[in-house]
Amino acid sequence: MSDEFVVKSDPELWEKLGMDVARFSGMPPMLTNAYRNIFLSQQNRPERMAYFDDMVANIHTGRIREICDAKDGGKPVIGTFCVYVPEELVVAAGGICIGLCGGAQGSIADAEKILPRNICPMVKSAFGFKVGKICPYFQVVDLVYGETTCDAKKKTWELLDRYVPTHVMEIPQMKRERDKQLWKEEVKDFKVAVDRITGNETDFEAVADGIRTINAKRAALQRLNSLRHHNPSPISGKDMLIIQQIAFYDEPVRFTQKVHDLCDELEKRVQAGIAVAPKSAPRILVSGTPMALPNWKLHSIIEGAGALVVNEESCIGTRYYKDLIDEGSSDMDQQLERLTERYMKIDCSCFTPNDDRIEQVLKEYEASGAEGIIDYCLQFCHTYNIEAVKLREACEARGIPFMAIETDYSPDDVGQLQTRVEAFIEQIKG
Ligand code: BJ8
C-alpha cells in the first residue's frame, strides 16, 4: 500500500489559482515521502484509515477542485486560523470553512522576509504560505477571518490584509458577562460578513442546520476519541492526529460519516483485542498549542520511542470538539446566544484566568488512561508557555509525570527532543 500512495499534483489547477507552480511542484513528492514514512509504515492500522489517506493524497487537487466548484456556484469560502471562528454560520450559508493555520517549516523563510523571526512558527508558516503563493487553500478563499487571541496573530492580520481580504474579530480575554456580550456582537458581525458574500441573509432554519451539521461532526470526533482511550488502543496517536487535522478542510457531512465508519471498525477491533501497541506501551497525553498540518513532529518522536499518544488537549484535538451547541433554540437570537455560550467554553490560554483548562487537562488525563503529560508549546507562545507553570503545579500535586517542551517546526532540535522524551518515558515505566 505504501508504494501506491501518492500526493497528487495538478499544475493546471494551481496555475489558475495564481500559485507559484514551479516552486509548489516540489511539495507533493515531499509530502508523499513524509506520509509514507510516518503514517503508512505503521503496523496494523485500521483499514478504514484508507479514506483519510485518500484525503491527504487529494489535499492539493481533489479537495481543491470541490472547493472551486462550490465557489463557482456562489458559495462562500472562508479561511480561518482559530477554533473561535464559528464555522456553523459558514455552513448555514452553504459555504466552506477552511483552517489555514500553518504547520510547515517550508514557508517560514517566505514569512521572515517580512515578519520578525522571533514570533510563533504557526503564524509565520501561515503568512509565508500566502506571500509565497504556495498554498492552494489560501488562493481559493474569498476572505480570511483572523482574531485577536495573541499579539503575533492580531498584528500579522494587518499585513496579511495586503494579500487577501482579512477581517478580524475581537476575542475577549476574560469571561465576564460583559465579555460575553462583546463576543456575541462579534459573532453577529461575522454572520453579516458571511451573508454579504452570498447576498442572502441566512435564516433560523439554515442556522439550525449549520449547528446540527457541526454538532454531528464534533460528536463523531468525541466518539472516536473515547474509542482510542481503550487500553490497548485500537488506533495510533499519529492516525488520530491526522484525522483531527483533516477535520479542518474536509466536507463536514462526509467527514462525519467516515469518522463513524472508522469508529465501527474500532469497536470491532476493541472487542477482538486488535491493537496498535501492547497494553504495556506507556500512554501519553499531549496538551497545549495546536499542531497544524503537516506538523507531526512530536507525535513521531513519542511513538517512535515506543509510547502511544492517547489524547490531544489542543485545538487540533479535544478543544475543537469537547463542547456542542444546544440545538433547542426557538429563534435566531437564542441560537446566537447558545452558539456564543458554546464558544465561550473554549479554554484557550489567551483568557485570564483560565483555570478551567487545567481542570480539563486533568479530566482528560483520567478519561484517556494516560500515564504522563507532555505539554507542547510553540516557540514564542507566551500564554501557553506561562500557563504550563500552573499545569505543572497541578500535576506535581497529584503525582502525574509532567514534561513541558517548547519547540518550532525546524528539525534541528529533534535529537534533543528524542533524548528528553525517551528519558520521560523511562520515568513513566519506573
Ligand atoms: S483557541 S490555541 S486556535 S488562539 S500558538 S498563534 S496563541 S502564539 S493558536 Fe490558537 Fe485559537 Fe487559542 Fe486555539 Fe498565538 Fe500561541 Fe501561536 Fe496560537
Coordinates of N, CA and C in Angstrom, one line a residue, residues 117-318:
R117 N 11.6 37.4 13.1 CA 11.8 36.0 13.2 C 11.3 35.4 14.5
N118 N 11.4 36.3 15.6 CA 11.0 35.8 16.9 C 9.6 35.9 17.2
I119 N 8.7 35.3 16.3 CA 7.3 35.1 16.7 C 6.9 33.7 16.4
C120 N 5.7 33.3 16.8 CA 5.2 31.9 16.7 C 5.3 31.3 15.3
P121 N 5.9 30.1 15.2 CA 6.0 29.5 13.9 C 4.7 29.2 13.1
M122 N 3.6 29.1 13.9 CA 2.3 28.8 13.3 C 1.9 30.1 12.5
V123 N 2.1 31.2 13.0 CA 1.7 32.5 12.4 C 2.6 32.7 11.1
K124 N 3.9 32.5 11.4 CA 4.9 32.7 10.3 C 4.6 31.7 9.1
S125 N 4.3 30.5 9.5 CA 4.1 29.5 8.4 C 2.9 29.8 7.6
A126 N 1.8 30.2 8.3 CA 0.6 30.6 7.5 C 0.8 31.8 6.6
F127 N 1.4 32.8 7.2 CA 1.7 34.1 6.4 C 2.6 33.8 5.2
G128 N 3.6 32.9 5.5 CA 4.6 32.6 4.4 C 3.9 31.8 3.3
F129 N 2.9 31.0 3.6 CA 2.1 30.3 2.5 C 1.5 31.3 1.6
K130 N 0.9 32.3 2.2 CA 0.2 33.3 1.3 C 1.2 34.2 0.5
V131 N 2.2 34.7 1.2 CA 3.1 35.6 0.4 C 3.9 34.8 -0.6
G132 N 4.2 33.6 -0.3 CA 5.0 32.8 -1.3 C 4.1 32.1 -2.3
K133 N 2.8 32.3 -2.2 CA 1.8 31.7 -3.2 C 2.0 30.2 -3.3
I134 N 2.2 29.5 -2.1 CA 2.4 28.1 -2.1 C 1.4 27.3 -1.3
C135 N 0.2 27.8 -1.3 CA -0.9 27.1 -0.6 C -2.2 27.3 -1.4
P136 N -2.7 26.2 -2.0 CA -3.9 26.3 -2.8 C -5.1 26.8 -2.0
Y137 N -5.2 26.4 -0.7 CA -6.3 26.8 0.1 C -6.3 28.4 0.3
F138 N -5.2 28.9 0.5 CA -5.1 30.4 0.7 C -5.5 31.1 -0.6
Q139 N -5.2 30.4 -1.7 CA -5.5 31.1 -3.0 C -7.0 31.0 -3.3
V140 N -7.7 30.1 -2.7 CA -9.1 29.9 -3.2 C -10.1 30.6 -2.3
V141 N -9.7 31.0 -1.1 CA -10.7 31.6 -0.2 C -11.1 33.0 -0.7
D142 N -12.4 33.3 -0.3 CA -12.9 34.7 -0.6 C -12.3 35.7 0.3
L143 N -12.2 35.3 1.5 CA -11.6 36.2 2.6 C -11.2 35.3 3.7
V144 N -10.3 35.9 4.6 CA -9.9 35.2 5.8 C -10.4 35.9 7.0
Y145 N -10.7 35.2 8.0 CA -11.2 35.8 9.3 C -10.2 35.5 10.4
G146 N -9.4 36.5 10.8 CA -8.5 36.4 11.9 C -9.1 36.8 13.2
E147 N -8.4 36.7 14.3 CA -8.9 37.0 15.6 C -7.8 37.7 16.4
T148 N -8.1 38.1 17.6 CA -7.2 38.9 18.4 C -6.7 38.0 19.6
T149 N -6.6 36.7 19.4 CA -6.2 35.9 20.5 C -4.8 36.2 21.0
C150 N -3.8 36.4 20.1 CA -2.5 36.7 20.6 C -1.9 37.8 19.8
D151 N -0.8 38.4 20.3 CA -0.2 39.6 19.7 C 0.3 39.3 18.3
A152 N 0.9 38.1 18.2 CA 1.5 37.7 16.9 C 0.4 37.7 15.8
K153 N -0.7 37.1 16.2 CA -1.8 37.0 15.2 C -2.4 38.3 14.9
K154 N -2.8 39.0 15.9 CA -3.5 40.3 15.6 C -2.7 41.3 14.8
K155 N -1.4 41.4 15.0 CA -0.6 42.3 14.2 C -0.3 41.8 12.8
T156 N -0.2 40.5 12.7 CA 0.1 39.9 11.4 C -1.1 40.1 10.4
W157 N -2.3 40.1 11.0 CA -3.5 40.3 10.1 C -3.5 41.6 9.4
E158 N -2.9 42.6 10.1 CA -2.8 43.9 9.4 C -2.0 43.8 8.1
L159 N -1.0 43.0 8.2 CA -0.1 42.8 7.0 C -0.7 41.9 6.0
L160 N -1.4 40.8 6.5 CA -2.0 39.8 5.6 C -3.0 40.4 4.8
D161 N -3.7 41.5 5.3 CA -4.8 42.1 4.5 C -4.2 42.7 3.2
R162 N -2.9 42.9 3.1 CA -2.4 43.4 1.8 C -2.4 42.3 0.7
Y163 N -2.6 41.1 1.1 CA -2.5 40.0 0.2 C -3.9 39.3 0.0
V164 N -4.7 39.3 1.0 CA -6.0 38.7 0.9 C -6.9 39.5 1.9
P165 N -8.2 39.7 1.5 CA -9.1 40.4 2.4 C -9.1 39.8 3.8
T166 N -8.8 40.5 4.8 CA -8.6 39.9 6.1 C -9.5 40.7 7.1
H167 N -10.5 40.0 7.6 CA -11.4 40.5 8.7 C -10.8 40.1 10.0
V168 N -11.1 40.8 11.0 CA -10.6 40.4 12.4 C -11.7 40.5 13.3
M169 N -11.9 39.5 14.1 CA -12.9 39.5 15.2 C -12.2 39.6 16.5
E170 N -12.8 40.4 17.4 CA -12.2 40.6 18.7 C -12.6 39.5 19.7
I171 N -11.7 38.7 20.1 CA -11.9 37.7 21.1 C -11.7 38.3 22.4
P172 N -12.7 38.3 23.3 CA -12.4 38.9 24.6 C -11.3 38.1 25.4
Q173 N -10.7 38.6 26.3 CA -9.7 37.9 27.1 C -10.1 37.5 28.5
M174 N -11.3 37.9 28.8 CA -11.9 37.4 30.1 C -13.3 36.8 29.8
K175 N -13.9 36.2 30.8 CA -15.2 35.6 30.5 C -16.3 36.1 31.4
R176 N -16.3 37.4 31.6 CA -17.4 38.1 32.4 C -18.6 38.3 31.5
E177 N -19.7 38.7 32.1 CA -20.9 38.8 31.3 C -20.7 39.9 30.2
R178 N -20.0 41.0 30.5 CA -19.8 42.0 29.5 C -19.0 41.5 28.4
D179 N -18.0 40.6 28.7 CA -17.2 40.0 27.6 C -18.0 39.1 26.7
K180 N -19.0 38.4 27.4 CA -19.9 37.5 26.5 C -20.7 38.3 25.6
Q181 N -21.1 39.5 26.0 CA -21.9 40.4 25.2 C -21.1 40.9 24.0
L182 N -19.9 41.2 24.3 CA -19.0 41.7 23.2 C -18.8 40.6 22.2
W183 N -18.6 39.4 22.7 CA -18.4 38.2 21.8 C -19.6 38.0 21.0
K184 N -20.8 38.1 21.6 CA -22.0 37.9 20.8 C -22.1 38.9 19.6
E185 N -21.7 40.1 19.9 CA -21.8 41.1 18.8 C -20.8 40.8 17.7
E186 N -19.6 40.2 18.1 CA -18.6 39.8 17.1 C -19.2 38.7 16.2
V187 N -19.9 37.8 16.9 CA -20.5 36.6 16.2 C -21.5 37.2 15.2
K188 N -22.3 38.1 15.6 CA -23.3 38.7 14.7 C -22.7 39.4 13.5
D189 N -21.6 40.1 13.8 CA -20.8 40.7 12.6 C -20.3 39.7 11.7
F190 N -19.8 38.6 12.3 CA -19.3 37.5 11.4 C -20.4 37.0 10.5
K191 N -21.6 36.8 11.0 CA -22.7 36.3 10.2 C -23.0 37.3 9.1
V192 N -23.0 38.6 9.4 CA -23.2 39.6 8.4 C -22.2 39.5 7.2
A193 N -20.9 39.3 7.6 CA -19.8 39.3 6.7 C -20.0 38.1 5.8
V194 N -20.4 36.9 6.3 CA -20.6 35.7 5.5 C -21.8 35.9 4.6
D195 N -22.9 36.4 5.1 CA -24.1 36.6 4.3 C -23.9 37.6 3.2
R196 N -23.0 38.5 3.4 CA -22.7 39.5 2.4 C -22.2 38.8 1.1
I197 N -21.4 37.8 1.3 CA -20.8 37.1 0.1 C -21.9 36.4 -0.8
T198 N -22.9 35.8 -0.1 CA -24.0 35.1 -0.8 C -25.1 36.1 -1.3
G199 N -25.2 37.3 -0.6 CA -26.2 38.2 -0.9 C -27.6 37.8 -0.3
N200 N -27.6 36.8 0.5 CA -28.8 36.3 1.2 C -28.6 36.3 2.7
E201 N -29.6 36.6 3.4 CA -29.5 36.5 4.9 C -29.9 35.1 5.3
T202 N -29.0 34.4 6.0 CA -29.3 33.0 6.4 C -30.4 33.1 7.5
D203 N -31.4 32.3 7.4 CA -32.5 32.4 8.4 C -32.3 31.3 9.5
F204 N -33.3 31.3 10.3 CA -33.3 30.4 11.5 C -33.0 28.9 11.1
E205 N -33.8 28.5 10.1 CA -33.7 27.1 9.7 C -32.3 26.8 9.2
A206 N -31.7 27.7 8.4 CA -30.3 27.5 7.9 C -29.3 27.4 9.0
V207 N -29.5 28.3 10.0 CA -28.5 28.3 11.1 C -28.7 27.0 11.9
A208 N -30.0 26.6 12.1 CA -30.2 25.4 12.8 C -29.5 24.2 12.1
D209 N -29.6 24.2 10.8 CA -29.0 23.2 10.0 C -27.4 23.2 10.2
G210 N -26.9 24.4 10.1 CA -25.4 24.6 10.3 C -25.0 24.0 11.7
I211 N -25.8 24.3 12.7 CA -25.4 23.9 14.1 C -25.5 22.4 14.1
R212 N -26.6 21.8 13.5 CA -26.7 20.3 13.6 C -25.5 19.7 12.9
T213 N -25.1 20.2 11.7 CA -24.1 19.6 10.9 C -22.7 19.6 11.7
I214 N -22.4 20.7 12.3 CA -21.1 20.8 13.0 C -21.2 20.1 14.4
N215 N -22.4 20.1 15.0 CA -22.5 19.3 16.2 C -22.2 17.8 15.9
A216 N -22.8 17.4 14.8 CA -22.6 16.0 14.4 C -21.2 15.6 14.2
K217 N -20.5 16.6 13.6 CA -19.0 16.4 13.3 C -18.3 16.3 14.6
R218 N -18.6 17.2 15.5 CA -17.9 17.2 16.8 C -18.2 15.9 17.6
A219 N -19.5 15.5 17.5 CA -19.9 14.3 18.3 C -19.2 13.1 17.7
A220 N -19.0 13.0 16.4 CA -18.3 11.9 15.8 C -16.9 11.8 16.3
L221 N -16.2 13.0 16.4 CA -14.9 13.1 16.9 C -14.8 12.7 18.4
Q222 N -15.8 13.0 19.2 CA -15.9 12.6 20.6 C -15.9 11.1 20.7
R223 N -16.8 10.5 19.8 CA -16.9 9.0 19.8 C -15.5 8.4 19.5
L224 N -14.9 8.9 18.5 CA -13.6 8.4 18.0 C -12.6 8.5 19.2
N225 N -12.6 9.7 19.8 CA -11.5 9.9 20.9 C -11.8 9.0 22.0
S226 N -13.1 8.7 22.4 CA -13.2 7.8 23.5 C -12.9 6.4 23.2
L227 N -13.1 6.0 21.9 CA -12.7 4.6 21.5 C -11.2 4.5 21.6
R228 N -10.4 5.5 21.2 CA -8.9 5.4 21.2 C -8.4 5.3 22.6
H229 N -9.3 5.7 23.6 CA -8.8 5.6 25.0 C -8.7 4.2 25.5
H230 N -9.3 3.2 24.8 CA -9.2 1.8 25.3 C -7.7 1.4 25.4
N231 N -7.5 0.6 26.4 CA -6.1 0.0 26.5 C -6.2 -1.5 26.4
P232 N -5.6 -2.1 25.4 CA -4.7 -1.5 24.4 C -5.5 -0.7 23.3
S233 N -4.9 0.3 22.8 CA -5.6 1.2 21.9 C -5.7 0.7 20.5
P234 N -6.9 0.8 19.9 CA -7.1 0.3 18.5 C -6.6 1.2 17.4
I235 N -6.1 2.4 17.8 CA -5.6 3.3 16.7 C -4.4 4.1 17.3
S236 N -3.5 4.5 16.5 CA -2.3 5.2 17.0 C -2.6 6.7 17.2
G237 N -1.8 7.3 17.9 CA -1.9 8.8 18.1 C -1.6 9.5 16.8
K238 N -0.7 9.0 16.0 CA -0.4 9.7 14.7 C -1.6 9.7 13.8
D239 N -2.3 8.5 13.8 CA -3.5 8.4 12.9 C -4.6 9.4 13.5
M240 N -4.7 9.4 14.8 CA -5.7 10.3 15.4 C -5.4 11.8 15.1
L241 N -4.1 12.1 15.1 CA -3.7 13.5 14.8 C -4.1 13.9 13.4
I242 N -3.8 13.0 12.4 CA -4.1 13.3 11.0 C -5.6 13.5 10.8
I243 N -6.4 12.6 11.5 CA -7.9 12.8 11.3 C -8.3 14.1 11.9
Q244 N -7.8 14.5 13.0 CA -8.2 15.8 13.6 C -7.7 17.0 12.8
Q245 N -6.6 16.8 12.0 CA -6.1 17.8 11.1 C -7.0 17.9 9.9
I246 N -7.4 16.7 9.4 CA -8.3 16.7 8.2 C -9.7 17.3 8.5
A247 N -10.1 17.3 9.8 CA -11.4 17.9 10.2 C -11.5 19.3 9.8
F248 N -10.3 20.0 9.6 CA -10.3 21.4 9.3 C -10.3 21.7 7.8
Y249 N -10.3 20.7 6.9 CA -10.5 21.0 5.5 C -11.5 20.1 4.8
D250 N -11.9 19.1 5.4 CA -12.8 18.1 4.7 C -14.3 18.7 4.7
E251 N -15.1 18.1 3.8 CA -16.5 18.4 3.8 C -17.2 17.8 5.0
P252 N -17.9 18.6 5.9 CA -18.2 18.1 7.2 C -19.2 16.9 7.2
V253 N -20.1 16.8 6.3 CA -21.1 15.7 6.4 C -20.4 14.4 6.0
R254 N -19.6 14.4 4.9 CA -18.9 13.2 4.5 C -17.9 12.8 5.6
F255 N -17.1 13.8 6.1 CA -16.1 13.5 7.2 C -16.8 12.8 8.4
T256 N -18.0 13.3 8.8 CA -18.6 12.8 9.9 C -19.0 11.3 9.7
Q257 N -19.5 11.0 8.5 CA -19.8 9.6 8.1 C -18.6 8.7 8.2
K258 N -17.5 9.2 7.6 CA -16.3 8.4 7.6 C -15.7 8.2 9.0
V259 N -15.8 9.2 9.8 CA -15.3 9.0 11.2 C -16.2 7.9 11.9
H260 N -17.5 8.0 11.7 CA -18.3 6.9 12.3 C -18.0 5.5 11.7
D261 N -17.7 5.5 10.4 CA -17.4 4.2 9.8 C -16.1 3.6 10.5
L262 N -15.2 4.5 10.7 CA -13.9 4.1 11.3 C -14.2 3.7 12.8
C263 N -15.1 4.4 13.5 CA -15.4 4.0 14.8 C -16.0 2.6 14.9
D264 N -16.9 2.3 13.9 CA -17.5 1.0 13.9 C -16.4 -0.1 13.8
E265 N -15.4 0.2 13.0 CA -14.3 -0.7 12.8 C -13.5 -0.8 14.2
L266 N -13.3 0.3 14.8 CA -12.5 0.3 16.0 C -13.2 -0.4 17.1
E267 N -14.6 -0.3 17.1 CA -15.3 -1.1 18.1 C -15.1 -2.6 18.0
K268 N -15.1 -3.0 16.7 CA -14.8 -4.4 16.5 C -13.4 -4.8 16.9
R269 N -12.5 -3.9 16.6 CA -11.1 -4.2 17.0 C -10.9 -4.3 18.5
V270 N -11.6 -3.4 19.2 CA -11.6 -3.4 20.7 C -12.1 -4.8 21.2
Q271 N -13.3 -5.2 20.6 CA -13.8 -6.5 21.0 C -12.9 -7.7 20.7
A272 N -12.2 -7.6 19.6 CA -11.4 -8.7 19.2 C -10.0 -8.5 19.8
G273 N -9.7 -7.5 20.5 CA -8.4 -7.3 21.1 C -7.3 -6.9 20.1
I274 N -7.7 -6.3 19.0 CA -6.7 -5.9 18.0 C -6.2 -4.5 18.3
A275 N -4.9 -4.4 18.5 CA -4.4 -3.1 19.0 C -3.2 -2.7 18.2
V276 N -2.8 -1.4 18.3 CA -1.7 -0.9 17.5 C -0.4 -1.0 18.4
A277 N -0.5 -1.2 19.7 CA 0.6 -1.3 20.5 C 0.3 -2.2 21.7
P278 N 1.2 -2.8 22.4 CA 0.9 -3.7 23.5 C 0.3 -2.8 24.7
K279 N -0.4 -3.5 25.5 CA -1.0 -2.9 26.7 C 0.0 -2.2 27.5
S280 N 1.2 -2.7 27.5 CA 2.3 -2.2 28.3 C 2.9 -0.9 27.8
A281 N 2.5 -0.5 26.5 CA 3.1 0.7 26.0 C 2.7 2.0 26.8
P282 N 3.7 2.8 27.2 CA 3.4 4.0 28.0 C 2.4 4.9 27.3
R283 N 1.5 5.4 28.0 CA 0.4 6.2 27.4 C 0.6 7.7 27.7
I284 N 0.6 8.5 26.7 CA 1.0 9.9 26.9 C -0.2 10.8 26.5
L285 N -0.6 11.8 27.3 CA -1.5 12.8 26.9 C -0.6 14.0 26.4
V286 N -0.9 14.6 25.3 CA -0.3 15.8 24.8 C -1.2 17.0 25.0
S287 N -0.7 18.0 25.7 CA -1.6 19.2 25.9 C -0.9 20.4 25.3
G288 N -1.7 21.5 25.1 CA -1.0 22.7 24.7 C -1.4 23.3 23.4
T289 N -0.4 23.8 22.6 CA -0.7 24.6 21.4 C -1.1 23.6 20.3
P290 N -1.8 24.1 19.3 CA -2.3 23.2 18.2 C -1.1 22.8 17.3
M291 N -1.3 21.6 16.7 CA -0.4 21.1 15.7 C -1.1 21.1 14.3
A292 N -0.8 22.2 13.5 CA -1.4 22.3 12.2 C -0.7 21.4 11.2
L293 N -1.4 20.9 10.3 CA -0.9 20.1 9.2 C 0.3 20.8 8.5
P294 N 1.4 20.2 8.2 CA 1.8 18.8 8.4 C 2.8 18.7 9.6
N295 N 2.4 19.3 10.7 CA 3.2 19.2 11.9 C 2.9 17.9 12.7
W296 N 3.8 16.9 12.4 CA 3.7 15.6 13.1 C 4.9 15.3 13.9
K297 N 5.7 16.3 14.2 CA 7.0 16.2 14.8 C 6.9 15.5 16.2
L298 N 6.1 16.0 17.1 CA 6.2 15.4 18.5 C 5.6 14.0 18.5
H299 N 4.4 13.8 17.8 CA 3.8 12.5 17.8 C 4.8 11.5 17.2
S300 N 5.6 11.9 16.2 CA 6.5 10.9 15.6 C 7.6 10.6 16.6
I301 N 8.0 11.6 17.4 CA 9.1 11.3 18.4 C 8.5 10.4 19.5
I302 N 7.3 10.7 20.0 CA 6.8 9.9 21.1 C 6.5 8.5 20.7
E303 N 5.9 8.3 19.5 CA 5.5 7.0 19.1 C 6.7 6.2 18.6
G304 N 7.7 7.0 18.1 CA 9.0 6.4 17.6 C 9.7 5.8 18.8
A305 N 9.4 6.3 20.0 CA 10.1 5.9 21.2 C 9.4 4.8 21.9
G306 N 8.3 4.3 21.3 CA 7.6 3.1 21.8 C 6.4 3.4 22.7
A307 N 6.1 4.7 22.9 CA 4.9 5.1 23.7 C 3.8 5.4 22.7
L308 N 2.6 5.7 23.3 CA 1.4 5.9 22.5 C 0.8 7.2 22.9
V309 N 0.5 8.1 22.0 CA -0.3 9.3 22.3 C -1.8 8.9 22.4
V310 N -2.4 9.2 23.6 CA -3.8 8.7 23.8 C -4.8 9.9 23.8
N311 N -4.3 11.1 23.7 CA -5.2 12.2 23.8 C -4.5 13.5 23.4
E312 N -5.1 14.4 22.7 CA -4.6 15.7 22.4 C -5.5 16.8 23.0
E313 N -5.0 17.4 24.1 CA -5.8 18.5 24.7 C -5.3 19.7 23.9
S314 N -5.9 20.1 22.9 CA -5.4 21.1 21.9 C -6.6 21.5 21.0
C315 N -6.4 22.6 20.2 CA -7.4 23.0 19.3 C -7.5 22.1 18.1
I316 N -6.4 21.4 17.8 CA -6.5 20.3 16.8 C -6.5 19.1 17.7
G317 N -7.6 18.9 18.3 CA -7.8 17.9 19.4 C -9.1 18.2 20.1
T318 N -9.1 17.9 21.4 CA -10.4 17.9 22.1 C -11.0 19.4 22.3

